[in-house]
Coordinates of C-alpha atoms in Angstrom, one line a residue:
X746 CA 0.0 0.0 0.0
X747 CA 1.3 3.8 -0.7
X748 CA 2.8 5.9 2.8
X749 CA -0.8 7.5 3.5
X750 CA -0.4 11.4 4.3
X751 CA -0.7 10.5 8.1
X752 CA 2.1 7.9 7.7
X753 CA 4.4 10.4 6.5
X754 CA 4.0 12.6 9.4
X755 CA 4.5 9.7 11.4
X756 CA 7.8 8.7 9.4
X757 CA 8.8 12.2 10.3
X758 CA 8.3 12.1 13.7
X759 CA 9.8 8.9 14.2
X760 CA 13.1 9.3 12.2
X761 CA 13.4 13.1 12.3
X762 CA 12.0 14.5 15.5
X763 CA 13.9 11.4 17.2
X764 CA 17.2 13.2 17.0
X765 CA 18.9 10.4 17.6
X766 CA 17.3 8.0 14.6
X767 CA 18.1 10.5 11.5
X768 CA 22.1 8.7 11.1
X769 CA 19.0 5.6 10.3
X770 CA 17.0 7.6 8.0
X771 CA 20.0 8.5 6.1
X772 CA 21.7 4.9 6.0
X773 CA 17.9 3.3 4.8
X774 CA 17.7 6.2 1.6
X775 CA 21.5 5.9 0.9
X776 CA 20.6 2.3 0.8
X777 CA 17.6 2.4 -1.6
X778 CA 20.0 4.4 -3.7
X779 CA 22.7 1.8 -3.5
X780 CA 25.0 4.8 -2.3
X781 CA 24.7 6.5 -6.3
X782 CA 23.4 10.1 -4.6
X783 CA 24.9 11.4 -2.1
X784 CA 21.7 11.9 0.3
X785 CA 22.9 14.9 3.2
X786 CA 19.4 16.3 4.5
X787 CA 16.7 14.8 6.2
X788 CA 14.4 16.3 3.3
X789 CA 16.4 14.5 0.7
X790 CA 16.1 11.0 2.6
X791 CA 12.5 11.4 3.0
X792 CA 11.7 11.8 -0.8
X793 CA 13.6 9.0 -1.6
X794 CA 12.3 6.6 0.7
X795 CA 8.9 7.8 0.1
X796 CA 9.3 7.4 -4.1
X797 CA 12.0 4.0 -3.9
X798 CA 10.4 2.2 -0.7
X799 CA 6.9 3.7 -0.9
X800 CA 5.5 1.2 1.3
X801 CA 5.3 1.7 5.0
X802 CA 5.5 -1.9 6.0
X803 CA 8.3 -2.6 4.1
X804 CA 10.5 0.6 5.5
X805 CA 10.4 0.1 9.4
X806 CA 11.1 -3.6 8.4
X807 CA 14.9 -2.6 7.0
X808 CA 17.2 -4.5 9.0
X809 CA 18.6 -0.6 9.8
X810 CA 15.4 -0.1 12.1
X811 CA 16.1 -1.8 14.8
X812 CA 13.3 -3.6 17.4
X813 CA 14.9 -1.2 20.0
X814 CA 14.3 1.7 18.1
X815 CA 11.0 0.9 17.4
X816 CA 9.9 -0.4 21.0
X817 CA 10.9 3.2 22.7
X818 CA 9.5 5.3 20.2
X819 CA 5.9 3.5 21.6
X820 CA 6.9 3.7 24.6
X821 CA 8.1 7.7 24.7
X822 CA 4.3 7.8 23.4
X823 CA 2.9 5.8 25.9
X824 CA 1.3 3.2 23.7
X825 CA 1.5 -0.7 25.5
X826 CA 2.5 -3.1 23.8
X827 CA 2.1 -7.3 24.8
X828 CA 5.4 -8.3 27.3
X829 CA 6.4 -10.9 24.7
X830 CA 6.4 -8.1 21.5
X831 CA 8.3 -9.0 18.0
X832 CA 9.3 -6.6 15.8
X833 CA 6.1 -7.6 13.4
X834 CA 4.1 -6.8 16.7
X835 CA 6.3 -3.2 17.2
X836 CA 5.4 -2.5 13.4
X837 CA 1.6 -3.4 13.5
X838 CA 1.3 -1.1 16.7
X839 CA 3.1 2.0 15.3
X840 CA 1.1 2.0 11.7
X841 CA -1.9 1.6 13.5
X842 CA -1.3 4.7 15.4
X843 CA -0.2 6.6 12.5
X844 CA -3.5 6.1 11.3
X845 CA -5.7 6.9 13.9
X846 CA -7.1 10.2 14.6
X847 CA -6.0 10.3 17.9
X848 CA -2.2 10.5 16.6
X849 CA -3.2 13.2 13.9
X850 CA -3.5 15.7 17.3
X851 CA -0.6 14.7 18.5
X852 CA 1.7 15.0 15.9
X853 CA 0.2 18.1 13.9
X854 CA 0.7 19.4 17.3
X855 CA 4.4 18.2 18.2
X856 CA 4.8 19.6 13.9
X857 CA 3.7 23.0 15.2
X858 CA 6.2 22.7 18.2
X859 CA 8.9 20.9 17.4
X860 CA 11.2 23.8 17.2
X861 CA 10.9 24.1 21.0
X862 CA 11.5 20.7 22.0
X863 CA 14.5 19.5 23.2
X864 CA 15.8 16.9 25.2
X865 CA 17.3 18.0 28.7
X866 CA 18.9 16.3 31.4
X867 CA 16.4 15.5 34.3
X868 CA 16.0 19.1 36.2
X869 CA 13.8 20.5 39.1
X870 CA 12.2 23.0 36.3
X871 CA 10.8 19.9 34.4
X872 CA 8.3 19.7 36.6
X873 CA 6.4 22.0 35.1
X874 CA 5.6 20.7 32.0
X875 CA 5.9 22.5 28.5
X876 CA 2.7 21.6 26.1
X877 CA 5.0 19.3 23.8
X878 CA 5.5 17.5 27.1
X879 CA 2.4 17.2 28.9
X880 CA 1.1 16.3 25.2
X881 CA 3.3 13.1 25.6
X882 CA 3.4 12.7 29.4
X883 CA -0.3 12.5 29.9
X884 CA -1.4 10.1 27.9
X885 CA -2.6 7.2 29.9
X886 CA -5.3 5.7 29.6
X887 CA -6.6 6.6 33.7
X888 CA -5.5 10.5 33.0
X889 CA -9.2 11.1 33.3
X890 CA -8.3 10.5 37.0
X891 CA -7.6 13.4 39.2
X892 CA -5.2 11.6 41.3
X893 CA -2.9 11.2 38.5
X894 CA -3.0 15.0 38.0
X895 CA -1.1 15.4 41.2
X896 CA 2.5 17.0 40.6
X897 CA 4.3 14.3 42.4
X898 CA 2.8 11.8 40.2
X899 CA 3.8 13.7 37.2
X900 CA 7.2 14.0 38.9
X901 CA 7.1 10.0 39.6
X902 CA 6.5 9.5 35.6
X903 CA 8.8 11.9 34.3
X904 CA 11.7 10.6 36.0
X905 CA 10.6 7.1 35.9
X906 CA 10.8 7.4 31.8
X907 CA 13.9 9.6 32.2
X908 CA 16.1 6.9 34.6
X909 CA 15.2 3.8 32.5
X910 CA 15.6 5.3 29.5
X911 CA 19.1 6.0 30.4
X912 CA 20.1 3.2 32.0
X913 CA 18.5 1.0 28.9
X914 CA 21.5 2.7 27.2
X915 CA 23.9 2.6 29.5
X916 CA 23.8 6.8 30.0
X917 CA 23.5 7.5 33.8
X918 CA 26.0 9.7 35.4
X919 CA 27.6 9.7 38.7
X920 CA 25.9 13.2 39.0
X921 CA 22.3 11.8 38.2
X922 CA 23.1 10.4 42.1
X923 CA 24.5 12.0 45.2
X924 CA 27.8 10.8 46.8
X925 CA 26.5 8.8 49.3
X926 CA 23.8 7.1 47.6
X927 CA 22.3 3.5 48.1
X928 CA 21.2 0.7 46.0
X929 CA 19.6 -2.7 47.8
X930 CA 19.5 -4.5 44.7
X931 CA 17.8 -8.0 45.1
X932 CA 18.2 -10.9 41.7
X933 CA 15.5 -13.6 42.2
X934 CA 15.9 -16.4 39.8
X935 CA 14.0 -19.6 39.4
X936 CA 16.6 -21.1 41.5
X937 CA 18.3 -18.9 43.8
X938 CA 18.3 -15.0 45.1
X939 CA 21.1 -13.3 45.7
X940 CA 21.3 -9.3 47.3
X941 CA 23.7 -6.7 46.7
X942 CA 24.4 -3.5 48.6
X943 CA 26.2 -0.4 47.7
X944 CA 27.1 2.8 49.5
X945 CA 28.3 5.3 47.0
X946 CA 26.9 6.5 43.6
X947 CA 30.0 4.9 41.6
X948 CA 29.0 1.4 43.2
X949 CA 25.6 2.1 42.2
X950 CA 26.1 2.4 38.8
X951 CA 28.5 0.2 38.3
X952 CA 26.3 -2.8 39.7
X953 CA 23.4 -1.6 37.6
X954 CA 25.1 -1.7 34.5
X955 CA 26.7 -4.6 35.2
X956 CA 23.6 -6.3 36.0
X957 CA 22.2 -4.9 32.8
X958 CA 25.2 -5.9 31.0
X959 CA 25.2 -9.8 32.8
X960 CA 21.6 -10.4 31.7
X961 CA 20.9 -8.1 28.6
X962 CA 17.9 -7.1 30.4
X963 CA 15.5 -4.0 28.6
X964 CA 14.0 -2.3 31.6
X965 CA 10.4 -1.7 30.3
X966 CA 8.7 0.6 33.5
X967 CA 4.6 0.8 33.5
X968 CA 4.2 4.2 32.6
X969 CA 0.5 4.5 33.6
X970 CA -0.5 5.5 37.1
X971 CA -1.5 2.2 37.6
X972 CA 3.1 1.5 37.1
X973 CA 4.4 4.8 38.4
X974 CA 3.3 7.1 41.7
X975 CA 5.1 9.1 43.6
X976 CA 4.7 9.0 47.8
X977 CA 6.4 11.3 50.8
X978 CA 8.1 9.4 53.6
X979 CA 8.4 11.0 57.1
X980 CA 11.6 12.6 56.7
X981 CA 10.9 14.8 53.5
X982 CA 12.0 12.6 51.0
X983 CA 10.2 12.0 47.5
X984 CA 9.7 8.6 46.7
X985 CA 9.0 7.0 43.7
X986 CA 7.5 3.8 43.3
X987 CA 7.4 2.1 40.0
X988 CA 7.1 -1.3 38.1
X989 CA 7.6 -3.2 34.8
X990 CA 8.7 -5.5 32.8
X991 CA 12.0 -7.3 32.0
X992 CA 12.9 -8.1 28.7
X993 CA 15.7 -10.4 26.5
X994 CA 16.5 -11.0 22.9
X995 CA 13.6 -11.9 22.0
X996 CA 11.3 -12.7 24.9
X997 CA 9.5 -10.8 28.8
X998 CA 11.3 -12.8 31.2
X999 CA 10.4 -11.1 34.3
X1000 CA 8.8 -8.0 36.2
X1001 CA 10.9 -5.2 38.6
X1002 CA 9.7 -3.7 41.3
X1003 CA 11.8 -0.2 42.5
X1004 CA 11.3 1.9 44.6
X1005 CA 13.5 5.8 44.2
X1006 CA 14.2 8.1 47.4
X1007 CA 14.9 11.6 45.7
X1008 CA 16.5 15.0 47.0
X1009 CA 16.6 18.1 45.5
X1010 CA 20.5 19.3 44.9
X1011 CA 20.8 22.9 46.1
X1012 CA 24.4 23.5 43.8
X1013 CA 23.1 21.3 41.1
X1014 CA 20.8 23.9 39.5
X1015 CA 18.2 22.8 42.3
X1016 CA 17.8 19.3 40.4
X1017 CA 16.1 16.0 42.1
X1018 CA 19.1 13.0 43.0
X1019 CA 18.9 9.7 43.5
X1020 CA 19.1 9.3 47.4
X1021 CA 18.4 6.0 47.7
X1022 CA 17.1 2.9 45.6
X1023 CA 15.6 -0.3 45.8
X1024 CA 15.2 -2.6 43.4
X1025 CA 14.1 -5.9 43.3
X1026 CA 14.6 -8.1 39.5
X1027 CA 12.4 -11.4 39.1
X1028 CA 12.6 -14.0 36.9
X1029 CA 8.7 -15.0 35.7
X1030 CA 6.1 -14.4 32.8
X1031 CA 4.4 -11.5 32.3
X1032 CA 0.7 -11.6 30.3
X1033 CA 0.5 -8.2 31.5
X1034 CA 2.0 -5.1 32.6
X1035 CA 2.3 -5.8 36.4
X1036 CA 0.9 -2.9 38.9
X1037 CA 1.8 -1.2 42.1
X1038 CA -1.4 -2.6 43.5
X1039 CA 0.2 -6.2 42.9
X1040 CA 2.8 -6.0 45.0
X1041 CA 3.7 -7.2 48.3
X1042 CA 7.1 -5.3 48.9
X1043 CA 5.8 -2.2 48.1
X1044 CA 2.7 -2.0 50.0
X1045 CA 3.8 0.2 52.7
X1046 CA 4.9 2.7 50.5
X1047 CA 1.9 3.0 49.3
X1048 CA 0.2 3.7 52.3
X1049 CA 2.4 7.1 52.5
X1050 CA 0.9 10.3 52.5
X1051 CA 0.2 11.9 48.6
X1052 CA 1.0 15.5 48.6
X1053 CA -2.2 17.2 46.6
X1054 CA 0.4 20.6 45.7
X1055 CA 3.4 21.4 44.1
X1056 CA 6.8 19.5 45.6
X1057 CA 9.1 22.0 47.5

């Protein structure tokens, strides 16, 4: 079938506004070419992927679109997909939301915008969310819910997207935590559990990306307010509780259950740190996107007070 008029928006914001994706759009049109034109703008690319490939299906199946790529562009967009997805699956979802007239909003919208949206390390300011933002951020399903409107949910979500995102590839910094920050990290295979502890933010990240690394895990959180929600312990400090799935080459082969204690840092431009984590991995099948409400660790966290205002 021909790239419909709302595909090629979608195209566009998938290999264009995606910053990080146009070195792909290039490669596929240089491709189509067999490297005879020298293809330099995004423009160029487009027009000959749209004349030589001309069939939507058959460009986000070029080996040069990866299942990764595909799998966090619905997930930036808060569209849920089965745990045990395949690239076929990944395709199927994001046609079918090129073509509905919810995404035709959405991305004449993000068109009008685009100019303003960047991408910014996690800050304090983020909070407040910019229209391209809260276009993406609220999207679930239960944002009819007034609960969810709450700014430390919002916060809980933001950062949830942002911290997996980053450790999925391998970008957290020592200054995304403070000095003296904590991981519990708990493994529980079929077979055995085993615990780690570390007291520093260097330890931290080296035993989360070494974990990552060891396993090849995809951290896949539950976006929704249903996966995500912030809390306020007793001593001031934001907590962020959130759940998802676990995912291998090809195949969901567990859940995670974390839990985030946050600080704002007062010579870091005011921007929330990690304080504290905990984080437990299990190995099991997943049908669905597991919930806060399902969990056993986590439900005395829950019952923490919900701040109804803005976080000070």
């Amino acid at each position: 079938m021909p790239i419909t008029d709302q595909e090629k928006l979608g195209i566009v914001d998938f290999l264009v506004k995606e910053e990080q994706n146009v070195p792909v759009l290039l490669q596929v049109a240089r491709s189509v070419t067999k490297n005879i034109c020298d293809v330099t703008t995004t423009q160029e690319a487009l027009d000959y992927i749209y004349i030589q490939i001309g069939d939507t299906l058959t460009l986000l199946n070029k080996r040069a679109i990866t299942r990764e790529m595909l799998f966090r562009y619905l997930h930036q967009r808060k569209i849920q997909v089965n745990a045990d997805f395949t690239k076929g699956a990944l395709i199927s979802k994001i046609i079918e939301y090129w073509n509905s007239s919810q995404n035709e909003h959405t991305t004449t919208q993000n068109t009008d915008t685009y100019e303003n949206e960047t991408t910014l390390p996690y800050v304090a300011e983020r909070t407040v969310l910019n229209p391209v933002e809260r276009a993406v951020v609220t999207q679930p399903a239960d944002w009819h819910d007034k609960e969810s409107h709450y700014p430390i949910h919002l916060l809980a979500r933001k950062f949830t997207e942002w911290f997996f995102s980053n450790l999925n590839i391998q970008e957290l910094k020592i200054d995304d935590f403070w000095s003296d920050a904590k991981l519990q990290l708990r493994i529980a295979a079929t077979d055995e559990i085993n615990d780690y502890h570390c007291d520093s933010a260097s330890e931290v990240i080296a035993n989360l990306l070494q974990t990552k690394e060891q396993f090849g895990f995809y951290f896949n959180p539950n976006l929704t307010h249903a996966g995500v929600q912030g809390r306020m312990n007793v001593h001031g400090l934001v907590l962020v509780l959130a759940c998802g799935t676990l995912h291998t080459e090809p195949n969901c082969v567990g859940v995670f259950e974390c839990t985030f204690g946050l600080l704002r840092d007062p010579f870091a431009e005011n921007n929330w740190k990690v304080k504290t984590m905990q984080c437990i991995l299990r190995s099991q099948t997943a049908a669905l996107m597991p919930s806060l409400s399902e969990s056993e660790t986590l439900k005395e966290a829950l019952c923490l007070p919900t701040p109804e205002g803005e976080i000070t």
